[in-house]
PDB file of C-alpha atoms in Angstrom:
ATOM      1  CA  MET A   1       4.395   7.659 -17.783  1.00  0.00           C
ATOM      2  CA  SER A   2       1.230   5.870 -16.663  1.00  0.00           C
ATOM      3  CA  ILE A   3      -2.364   5.846 -18.020  1.00  0.00           C
ATOM      4  CA  TYR A   4      -5.014   4.483 -15.831  1.00  0.00           C
ATOM      5  CA  THR A   5      -8.820   4.983 -15.314  1.00  0.00           C
ATOM      6  CA  LEU A   6     -11.000   5.706 -12.305  1.00  0.00           C
ATOM      7  CA  GLN A   7     -11.461   3.571  -9.190  1.00  0.00           C
ATOM      8  CA  PRO A   8     -14.754   1.684  -8.873  1.00  0.00           C
ATOM      9  CA  LEU A   9     -17.432   3.694  -7.041  1.00  0.00           C
ATOM     10  CA  HIS A  10     -19.308   1.854  -4.306  1.00  0.00           C
ATOM     11  CA  ALA A  11     -21.766   4.440  -3.112  1.00  0.00           C
ATOM     12  CA  PRO A  12     -22.916   7.925  -4.238  1.00  0.00           C
ATOM     13  CA  MET A  13     -20.387  10.698  -3.552  1.00  0.00           C
ATOM     14  CA  ASP A  14     -22.408  13.526  -2.291  1.00  0.00           C
ATOM     15  CA  GLY A  15     -21.393  16.851  -3.764  1.00  0.00           C
ATOM     16  CA  LEU A  16     -19.179  15.395  -6.536  1.00  0.00           C
ATOM     17  CA  ASN A  17     -19.827  14.596 -10.163  1.00  0.00           C
ATOM     18  CA  TYR A  18     -17.796  11.367 -10.060  1.00  0.00           C
ATOM     19  CA  HIS A  19     -20.613   9.415 -11.675  1.00  0.00           C
ATOM     20  CA  LEU A  20     -20.272  11.589 -14.809  1.00  0.00           C
ATOM     21  CA  LEU A  21     -16.528  11.145 -15.190  1.00  0.00           C
ATOM     22  CA  PRO A  22     -15.949   7.491 -16.482  1.00  0.00           C
ATOM     23  CA  PRO A  23     -14.219   7.875 -19.847  1.00  0.00           C
ATOM     24  CA  TYR A  24     -16.363   5.274 -21.625  1.00  0.00           C
ATOM     25  CA  LEU A  25     -19.383   7.648 -21.156  1.00  0.00           C
ATOM     26  CA  HIS A  26     -17.765  10.068 -23.673  1.00  0.00           C
ATOM     27  CA  PRO A  27     -19.548   9.967 -27.093  1.00  0.00           C
ATOM     28  CA  GLU A  28     -16.237   9.714 -28.883  1.00  0.00           C
ATOM     29  CA  PHE A  29     -14.696   7.124 -26.455  1.00  0.00           C
ATOM     30  CA  GLU A  30     -13.691   4.669 -29.256  1.00  0.00           C
ATOM     31  CA  THR A  31     -12.140   7.413 -31.366  1.00  0.00           C
ATOM     32  CA  HIS A  32     -10.007   8.538 -28.386  1.00  0.00           C
ATOM     33  CA  ILE A  33      -9.081   4.872 -27.563  1.00  0.00           C
ATOM     34  CA  ALA A  34      -7.799   4.387 -31.204  1.00  0.00           C
ATOM     35  CA  ALA A  35      -5.843   7.660 -30.992  1.00  0.00           C
ATOM     36  CA  LEU A  36      -4.366   6.737 -27.617  1.00  0.00           C
ATOM     37  CA  ARG A  37      -3.369   3.269 -28.822  1.00  0.00           C
ATOM     38  CA  GLN A  38      -1.509   4.926 -31.802  1.00  0.00           C
ATOM     39  CA  ALA A  39       0.116   7.451 -29.592  1.00  0.00           C
ATOM     40  CA  ILE A  40       1.422   4.713 -27.205  1.00  0.00           C
ATOM     41  CA  ALA A  41       2.740   2.633 -30.139  1.00  0.00           C
ATOM     42  CA  GLU A  42       4.698   5.668 -31.382  1.00  0.00           C
ATOM     43  CA  SER A  43       5.896   6.941 -27.992  1.00  0.00           C
ATOM     44  CA  ASP A  44       9.637   7.139 -27.397  1.00  0.00           C
ATOM     45  CA  ILE A  45       9.129   6.611 -23.617  1.00  0.00           C
ATOM     46  CA  PRO A  46       7.579   3.601 -21.848  1.00  0.00           C
ATOM     47  CA  VAL A  47       3.881   4.015 -21.144  1.00  0.00           C
ATOM     48  CA  GLN A  48       2.412   1.831 -18.425  1.00  0.00           C
ATOM     49  CA  HIS A  49      -1.200   1.048 -18.994  1.00  0.00           C
ATOM     50  CA  ASP A  50      -3.841  -1.673 -18.901  1.00  0.00           C
ATOM     51  CA  ALA A  51      -5.884  -1.211 -21.968  1.00  0.00           C
ATOM     52  CA  ALA A  52      -8.482  -3.803 -20.988  1.00  0.00           C
ATOM     53  CA  SER A  53      -9.304  -1.767 -17.936  1.00  0.00           C
ATOM     54  CA  TRP A  54     -10.406   1.278 -19.840  1.00  0.00           C
ATOM     55  CA  ARG A  55     -13.792  -0.230 -20.627  1.00  0.00           C
ATOM     56  CA  VAL A  56     -14.401  -1.784 -17.209  1.00  0.00           C
ATOM     57  CA  PRO A  57     -17.443  -0.115 -15.601  1.00  0.00           C
ATOM     58  CA  VAL A  58     -16.687   1.774 -12.438  1.00  0.00           C
ATOM     59  CA  LEU A  59     -20.349   1.872 -11.447  1.00  0.00           C
ATOM     60  CA  SER A  60     -22.367  -1.208 -10.663  1.00  0.00           C
ATOM     61  CA  LYS A  61     -25.603  -1.528 -12.642  1.00  0.00           C
ATOM     62  CA  GLN A  62     -27.658  -0.900  -9.486  1.00  0.00           C
ATOM     63  CA  LEU A  63     -25.689   2.151  -8.566  1.00  0.00           C
ATOM     64  CA  SER A  64     -25.832   3.490 -12.076  1.00  0.00           C
ATOM     65  CA  GLU A  65     -29.630   3.145 -12.132  1.00  0.00           C
ATOM     66  CA  THR A  66     -29.861   4.751  -8.709  1.00  0.00           C
ATOM     67  CA  LEU A  67     -27.755   7.786  -9.771  1.00  0.00           C
ATOM     68  CA  THR A  68     -29.661   8.081 -13.059  1.00  0.00           C
ATOM     69  CA  ALA A  69     -32.938   8.179 -11.131  1.00  0.00           C
ATOM     70  CA  ASN A  70     -31.716  10.387  -8.277  1.00  0.00           C
ATOM     71  CA  PRO A  71     -28.613  12.337  -9.387  1.00  0.00           C
ATOM     72  CA  PRO A  72     -26.718  13.727  -6.445  1.00  0.00           C
ATOM     73  CA  LYS A  73     -26.429  17.527  -5.951  1.00  0.00           C
ATOM     74  CA  ILE A  74     -23.059  18.718  -7.231  1.00  0.00           C
ATOM     75  CA  TYR A  75     -21.207  21.338  -5.327  1.00  0.00           C
ATOM     76  CA  SER A  76     -18.468  23.739  -6.574  1.00  0.00           C
ATOM     77  CA  ARG A  77     -15.482  24.013  -4.399  1.00  0.00           C
ATOM     78  CA  ARG A  78     -16.594  27.522  -3.358  1.00  0.00           C
ATOM     79  CA  GLU A  79     -19.991  26.199  -2.245  1.00  0.00           C
ATOM     80  CA  ALA A  80     -18.459  23.333  -0.375  1.00  0.00           C
ATOM     81  CA  LEU A  81     -16.042  25.688   1.535  1.00  0.00           C
ATOM     82  CA  ALA A  82     -18.964  27.960   2.399  1.00  0.00           C
ATOM     83  CA  ASP A  83     -21.257  25.171   3.527  1.00  0.00           C
ATOM     84  CA  PRO A  84     -20.964  24.721   7.363  1.00  0.00           C
ATOM     85  CA  ASP A  85     -22.582  21.250   7.257  1.00  0.00           C
ATOM     86  CA  ILE A  86     -19.970  19.926   4.831  1.00  0.00           C
ATOM     87  CA  ARG A  87     -17.186  21.489   6.777  1.00  0.00           C
ATOM     88  CA  ARG A  88     -18.513  19.930  10.103  1.00  0.00           C
ATOM     89  CA  GLN A  89     -18.777  16.488   8.423  1.00  0.00           C
ATOM     90  CA  ASN A  90     -15.215  16.687   7.242  1.00  0.00           C
ATOM     91  CA  GLU A  91     -13.821  17.913  10.546  1.00  0.00           C
ATOM     92  CA  ALA A  92     -15.696  15.229  12.419  1.00  0.00           C
ATOM     93  CA  VAL A  93     -14.118  12.436  10.388  1.00  0.00           C
ATOM     94  CA  THR A  94     -10.797  14.110  10.470  1.00  0.00           C
ATOM     95  CA  GLN A  95     -10.680  14.450  14.249  1.00  0.00           C
ATOM     96  CA  THR A  96     -12.530  11.312  15.497  1.00  0.00           C
ATOM     97  CA  GLU A  97     -11.761   8.497  13.045  1.00  0.00           C
ATOM     98  CA  LYS A  98      -9.598   5.820  14.811  1.00  0.00           C
ATOM     99  CA  GLY A  99      -8.686   2.266  13.909  1.00  0.00           C
ATOM    100  CA  ALA A 100      -6.082  -0.485  14.131  1.00  0.00           C
ATOM    101  CA  GLY A 101      -7.321  -2.559  11.229  1.00  0.00           C
ATOM    102  CA  GLN A 102      -9.341  -4.932  13.357  1.00  0.00           C
ATOM    103  CA  PRO A 103     -12.373  -6.806  12.115  1.00  0.00           C
ATOM    104  CA  LEU A 104     -15.459  -4.599  12.089  1.00  0.00           C
ATOM    105  CA  GLN A 105     -17.797  -5.020  15.113  1.00  0.00           C
ATOM    106  CA  ASP A 106     -20.407  -2.406  14.249  1.00  0.00           C
ATOM    107  CA  TRP A 107     -21.348  -2.554  10.545  1.00  0.00           C
ATOM    108  CA  SER A 108     -22.812   0.617   9.032  1.00  0.00           C
ATOM    109  CA  HIS A 109     -25.037   0.325   5.966  1.00  0.00           C
ATOM    110  CA  PHE A 110     -22.126   1.689   3.913  1.00  0.00           C
ATOM    111  CA  GLU A 111     -19.709  -0.936   5.149  1.00  0.00           C
ATOM    112  CA  THR A 112     -22.268  -3.732   4.702  1.00  0.00           C
ATOM    113  CA  ASP A 113     -22.979  -2.681   1.118  1.00  0.00           C
ATOM    114  CA  ARG A 114     -19.386  -2.234   0.335  1.00  0.00           C
ATOM    115  CA  TYR A 115     -18.346  -5.653   1.726  1.00  0.00           C
ATOM    116  CA  ARG A 116     -21.141  -7.381  -0.204  1.00  0.00           C
ATOM    117  CA  ASN A 117     -20.182  -5.507  -3.335  1.00  0.00           C
ATOM    118  CA  GLU A 118     -16.456  -6.471  -3.021  1.00  0.00           C
ATOM    119  CA  THR A 119     -16.970 -10.070  -2.069  1.00  0.00           C
ATOM    120  CA  THR A 120     -19.947 -11.195  -4.212  1.00  0.00           C
ATOM    121  CA  PHE A 121     -18.560  -9.722  -7.570  1.00  0.00           C
ATOM    122  CA  THR A 122     -18.368 -12.817  -9.817  1.00  0.00           C
ATOM    123  CA  GLU A 123     -17.276 -11.207 -13.093  1.00  0.00           C
ATOM    124  CA  ASN A 124     -13.568 -11.116 -13.959  1.00  0.00           C
ATOM    125  CA  PRO A 125     -13.173  -8.760 -16.927  1.00  0.00           C
ATOM    126  CA  LEU A 126      -9.343  -8.722 -16.740  1.00  0.00           C
ATOM    127  CA  LYS A 127      -9.011 -12.450 -16.190  1.00  0.00           C
ATOM    128  CA  ARG A 128      -7.177 -12.132 -12.870  1.00  0.00           C
ATOM    129  CA  ALA A 129      -6.466 -14.858 -10.319  1.00  0.00           C
ATOM    130  CA  PRO A 130      -4.264 -15.408  -7.239  1.00  0.00           C
ATOM    131  CA  HIS A 131      -1.462 -15.215  -6.826  1.00  0.00           C
ATOM    132  CA  PHE A 132      -2.011 -11.680  -8.050  1.00  0.00           C
ATOM    133  CA  PRO A 133       1.227  -9.626  -7.993  1.00  0.00           C
ATOM    134  CA  CYS A 134       0.102  -6.410  -6.499  1.00  0.00           C
ATOM    135  CA  GLY A 135       2.965  -4.138  -5.380  1.00  0.00           C
ATOM    136  CA  TYR A 136       0.964  -1.841  -3.163  1.00  0.00           C
ATOM    137  CA  ALA A 137       0.038  -4.347  -0.448  1.00  0.00           C
ATOM    138  CA  TYR A 138       3.768  -5.205   0.135  1.00  0.00           C
ATOM    139  CA  HIS A 139       5.644  -2.025  -0.673  1.00  0.00           C
ATOM    140  CA  TYR A 140       3.466   1.119   0.065  1.00  0.00           C
ATOM    141  CA  PHE A 141       2.296   2.624   3.270  1.00  0.00           C
ATOM    142  CA  THR A 142       0.207   5.645   2.279  1.00  0.00           C
ATOM    143  CA  ALA A 143      -1.214   7.961   4.930  1.00  0.00           C
ATOM    144  CA  ASN A 144      -2.695  10.723   2.676  1.00  0.00           C
ATOM    145  CA  HIS A 145      -5.544  11.928   5.007  1.00  0.00           C
ATOM    146  CA  LEU A 146      -5.355  14.782   7.532  1.00  0.00           C
ATOM    147  CA  ASN A 147      -6.089  12.198  10.354  1.00  0.00           C
ATOM    148  CA  MET A 148      -3.289   9.920   9.071  1.00  0.00           C
ATOM    149  CA  ARG A 149      -5.660   7.188   7.786  1.00  0.00           C
ATOM    150  CA  VAL A 150      -3.724   4.650   5.860  1.00  0.00           C
ATOM    151  CA  ALA A 151      -4.964   3.551   2.433  1.00  0.00           C
ATOM    152  CA  PRO A 152      -3.865   0.078   1.286  1.00  0.00           C
ATOM    153  CA  CYS A 153      -3.709   1.428  -2.266  1.00  0.00           C
ATOM    154  CA  CYS A 154      -5.077   4.114  -4.556  1.00  0.00           C
ATOM    155  CA  TYR A 155      -8.406   2.196  -4.923  1.00  0.00           C
ATOM    156  CA  LEU A 156      -9.181   0.616  -1.520  1.00  0.00           C
ATOM    157  CA  THR A 157      -9.020   4.091  -0.007  1.00  0.00           C
ATOM    158  CA  PRO A 158     -11.707   3.372   2.588  1.00  0.00           C
ATOM    159  CA  GLY A 159      -9.678   0.428   3.798  1.00  0.00           C
ATOM    160  CA  VAL A 160      -9.937  -3.348   3.528  1.00  0.00           C
ATOM    161  CA  PRO A 161     -13.570  -4.373   3.354  1.00  0.00           C
ATOM    162  CA  GLY A 162     -14.842  -5.912   6.588  1.00  0.00           C
ATOM    163  CA  PHE A 163     -12.155  -4.148   8.728  1.00  0.00           C
ATOM    164  CA  GLU A 164     -11.924  -0.991  10.487  1.00  0.00           C
ATOM    165  CA  PRO A 165      -9.462   1.605   9.028  1.00  0.00           C
ATOM    166  CA  VAL A 166      -5.783   1.762   9.900  1.00  0.00           C
ATOM    167  CA  VAL A 167      -5.019   5.131  11.462  1.00  0.00           C
ATOM    168  CA  PHE A 168      -1.381   5.913  12.020  1.00  0.00           C
ATOM    169  CA  ASP A 169      -2.000   8.445  14.774  1.00  0.00           C
ATOM    170  CA  GLY A 170       0.945   7.710  17.050  1.00  0.00           C
ATOM    171  CA  THR A 171      -1.076   5.327  19.367  1.00  0.00           C
ATOM    172  CA  ARG A 172       0.593   2.239  17.865  1.00  0.00           C
ATOM    173  CA  ASP A 173       3.814   1.459  16.082  1.00  0.00           C
ATOM    174  CA  PHE A 174       4.404   1.037  12.407  1.00  0.00           C
ATOM    175  CA  MET A 175       4.644  -2.797  12.424  1.00  0.00           C
ATOM    176  CA  GLU A 176       1.374  -3.109  14.306  1.00  0.00           C
ATOM    177  CA  CYS A 177      -0.300  -1.043  11.410  1.00  0.00           C
ATOM    178  CA  TRP A 178       1.664  -2.828   8.648  1.00  0.00           C
ATOM    179  CA  ASN A 179       0.831  -6.304   9.889  1.00  0.00           C
ATOM    180  CA  SER A 180      -2.759  -5.496  11.113  1.00  0.00           C
ATOM    181  CA  PRO A 181      -5.509  -8.055  10.538  1.00  0.00           C
ATOM    182  CA  ALA A 182      -6.885  -5.902   7.683  1.00  0.00           C
ATOM    183  CA  TYR A 183      -3.512  -5.911   5.808  1.00  0.00           C
ATOM    184  CA  GLN A 184      -3.080  -9.635   6.452  1.00  0.00           C
ATOM    185  CA  ALA A 185      -6.466 -10.322   4.998  1.00  0.00           C
ATOM    186  CA  LEU A 186      -5.767  -8.297   1.943  1.00  0.00           C
ATOM    187  CA  ARG A 187      -2.435 -10.052   1.285  1.00  0.00           C
ATOM    188  CA  LYS A 188      -3.986 -13.421   1.817  1.00  0.00           C
ATOM    189  CA  SER A 189      -6.753 -12.562  -0.658  1.00  0.00           C
ATOM    190  CA  LEU A 190      -4.076 -11.534  -3.240  1.00  0.00           C
ATOM    191  CA  ARG A 191      -2.100 -14.739  -2.632  1.00  0.00           C
ATOM    192  CA  ASP A 192      -4.885 -17.328  -2.223  1.00  0.00           C
ATOM    193  CA  GLY A 193      -8.068 -15.654  -3.290  1.00  0.00           C
ATOM    194  CA  PRO A 194     -10.882 -14.887  -3.552  1.00  0.00           C
ATOM    195  CA  LEU A 195      -9.892 -11.484  -4.975  1.00  0.00           C
ATOM    196  CA  TYR A 196     -11.830  -8.464  -3.976  1.00  0.00           C
ATOM    197  CA  LYS A 197     -13.814  -6.659  -6.743  1.00  0.00           C
ATOM    198  CA  THR A 198     -11.464  -3.733  -6.627  1.00  0.00           C
ATOM    199  CA  CYS A 199      -8.465  -6.017  -7.201  1.00  0.00           C
ATOM    200  CA  LYS A 200     -10.201  -7.680 -10.135  1.00  0.00           C
ATOM    201  CA  THR A 201     -10.908  -4.388 -11.804  1.00  0.00           C
ATOM    202  CA  CYS A 202      -7.944  -2.330 -10.691  1.00  0.00           C
ATOM    203  CA  PRO A 203      -6.307  -0.381 -13.504  1.00  0.00           C
ATOM    204  CA  ASN A 204      -3.095   0.206 -11.782  1.00  0.00           C
ATOM    205  CA  GLN A 205      -1.737  -3.390 -11.554  1.00  0.00           C
ATOM    206  CA  GLY A 206      -1.314  -6.307 -13.808  1.00  0.00           C
ATOM    207  CA  ARG A 207      -0.952  -6.375 -17.562  1.00  0.00           C
ATOM    208  CA  PHE A 208       0.645  -3.406 -19.376  1.00  0.00           C
ATOM    209  CA  ASP A 209      -0.254  -4.195 -22.968  1.00  0.00           C
ATOM    210  CA  VAL A 210      -2.089  -2.354 -25.802  1.00  0.00           C
TER     211      VAL A 210
END
């Protein structure tokens, strides 16, 4: 059994209420933490968790202020399915996104902001340092999108910052994707540093203590 928290949010997620979901926003968060610690201590089965990550903010201060001042519109699933603009956006990404994990040449505002957010984060709430023993970058190849875009892990889902995505669409073999510049950069960061912000705050790797 595993207990983790949300992945860090780098930009507003239009149509979703992700910014309202961090557990530490719940008014009885500390009460639930105490009850969870007790339940884990009394459990007859192993429970994988990283208790220190439960309080780590998933929103940057700037993004939190932006979302408070301008909350995004939240769509229900029915509204999203009925909205032709949303469907067209999803279909466009699904059909046209390509990539071999090469360094980005054309930087969008999203990629620029994301790279800056990942590489200039100086805090280290979980006291992590290279060599950081992350299993995902060496043992998982997760193509969980309709267009076969490969996510390095559950939290670097857009891909490695500063690199185009890796899309396993049949135009290149497995080893070319597995050893792409993007994946090599991620493994080098885990081994030698500096760690990306997501790796510093990831709730899915590292210590498993109460």
